[in-house]
Amino acid sequence: MSAKENLLYVGIDLGTSQSAIVAANGERHVVDSYVGWPVDMVARKVVKKPVLVGLEALENRSLLDLHRPLERGQVKEGSEKDLAAVRELLSHLVGLARAGHQGPVRAAVGVPAEALRVNRQQLREILRGIVDGIMIVSEPFAVAYGEEALLHTLILDIGAGTSDFCVMKGRFPTEEDQRTLLKAGDSVDELLGTLIGERHPEVQLSPHLIRSWKEQHAFVGAPEERIVVSAPAHGRPVEIDITDELRTACESLLPPLSETLIDLIAAVEPEYQERVRQNVFLSGRSSLIRGLDQALTAALAEIGGGRVTRVADPVFAGANGSLAVALDAAASEWEQISEPPA
Amino acid sequence: MARIGGTRVGSRAHARLKRELVAGVIRENLALIEGRRPARPPARPRRLGIPAGALAAVVLAGALALLALPRLSLAPELTAATMIAAPPAAPAAPAPPPEAVTHPGVTPARVAGTVFPLAARRIVIDPGHGGRDNGTALGALREKEITLDLALRLRALLAAAGFEVHLTRDGDHQVSLRERAAFANTLAADLFLSIHVNWIADARGERGVETYYLGPTDDPYLTRLASAENTESGYSRADIRGLLEGIYQDLRQEESAAAATAVQQALLGSLREVSPGLEDWGVKRAPFLVLVGTEMPALLAEVSSLSHPEEAKLLGQPEYRDRIARALFAGIRTYVDRHHPTGGGPFPQRSAQR
């Protein structure tokens, strides 16, 4: 926070499944990207709030009109309710970060590398009135900036909706330096659900159940142990071994990720390709899949070898980086990109 | 100094670099606020060959001159290398070809396009419709938005592969067919691809992909389709007459057919993985004015049918659109690799399509 101006700077990673905020006053929060409104007056009395966000919304979902308003890293199209849900989510995040701060807030928000201009503009519109200054940044670029990996590096930020790439070449990255794939955590969940359903048709599955199994046990390569989970079947809990399905689902990320890595590296100037290959960094919640960094390192052997390393704080790396950009922008630069309140 | 990885730089250079990066973020946000595309650093020159527009003029002149000769097999000294070595015309716009001279009793030999390999590096992508012209629509899905989304995805893929890519529109703008063709001609593009989504009014249970290149047709359906697409073309009747009189030059038509075939095969191969019932409606000729007005190989891809409920649902999914874009990319790559093996440039030696 700037003592002179009583400004609070925050960095936001608005994710399909989880959103994170990091503030200059030290506040750090991660929230599940769910918003729910009580379905009727009875539900309203039970939950005691007009709107619930995050884990609280998930836990009370039977009483709520529940929304997961982001898809592929961007606001779902065509739904006013999802727009309202994003506003509630962002208000909630900023409220958490304020921690009593009353003054103006300036926010830098990360978006997928190839987010369309119309989606970035939409996000600016949504944020007007919630914060006093808005900056939109590419998510993998924000990670690179926050990690100070600014030259001859490649960032791969793997979330739920998108996997975003950014090659840092010692200048502001262009569109050609960045890529967004729609293969990420959600596609793993989808495939996992399909595979388990095919093998165990009697088991009752839900997206939340599948996601929780993945988040607890996700891996690529050789399993350390068999993964057995409990799931209901015709009302009774049964134990099912999901090791092979989980491995297949997680490994489905490897071909598109490694191919895109190789494509981007091939577009780097030849004399710098070796350096970039040795400096590939993973961030994002889905980068926590066990063995993913080693598997991608092995994939780079095809082009002469390389090294893929997960950053120290993959869940907050995007928000940290966005905050770093926000703090480093001069007051005059913030003035340039300020718009009148909505 | 940089904390992790990459290349370490001195503290001053590091600070300067960070300043530049923040300045880049501010530029992008200013462009967002002003509703314009952010300025990009000028593209590094990538094209290694002679500009294709000028080369096409030389080649075409040479081809027509050859047609005037008695039928002979090409002597080694009249190979492509000799033709390409001819000095290029200075202006980017191709010079009009000289009138063909034929000898009585001689049937001109048609010269295959592959005899004269051309560089193919500059591609214009044309997202169909735009502005007040929605194209076809179903609920919230509008053709103009789908084609723009596909074009942007395709542009990213092509640019990453080393192509120079331009769009006839990069937003929801009204652009006449004439302006689209003129844009491509001014750039002296090597290939023009127009992206559209189909609507089959009287057969909504059908789903397929089809790709067109310019040429006459006797098919009344295609004539009606072309007429519908040709509305608000920006051309006068006199313009159209002039265009039609000169368009069906064998070389450009052959190249266009080759490109259309490659794209059609790639689309079918990829989209059938998701929609096994997708029909192959083939590669066809039709007098679409957007293809007629261009001076380079040109094709129009109808990548899906919004009239089919299942297709419409898929078209609403970003992942399916990504698949379409990758298939278009694969088709273009196939065409370039097979028909322009001397295209040059550091193409990644991998298949783009999975």
XYZ file of C-alpha atoms in Angstrom, chain A residues 183-196 210 214 218-220 242-256 289 292:
36
model
C -6.354 -28.389 -22.434
C -6.009 -27.946 -18.707
C -7.432 -29.152 -15.394
C -11.040 -29.235 -16.530
C -10.254 -31.390 -19.550
C -8.504 -33.823 -17.202
C -11.624 -33.910 -15.009
C -13.827 -34.509 -18.017
C -11.739 -37.381 -19.293
C -11.390 -38.868 -15.841
C -15.140 -38.838 -15.409
C -15.641 -40.509 -18.769
C -13.068 -43.217 -18.098
C -14.345 -44.005 -14.629
C -14.061 -36.236 -9.646
C -7.873 -35.532 -9.040
C -3.170 -36.513 -9.720
C -0.007 -37.907 -11.268
C 1.727 -38.764 -14.520
C -8.977 -45.363 -10.350
C -5.189 -45.509 -10.782
C -5.158 -46.253 -14.508
C -7.955 -43.839 -15.312
C -6.300 -41.052 -13.369
C -2.986 -41.648 -15.058
C -4.554 -41.671 -18.524
C -6.520 -38.512 -17.821
C -3.535 -36.597 -16.429
C -1.227 -37.803 -19.193
C -3.687 -36.552 -21.811
C -2.200 -33.126 -21.127
C 1.287 -34.151 -22.148
C 1.008 -34.246 -25.956
C -0.589 -30.821 -26.464
C 0.167 -32.822 -10.909
C 4.355 -33.338 -14.683
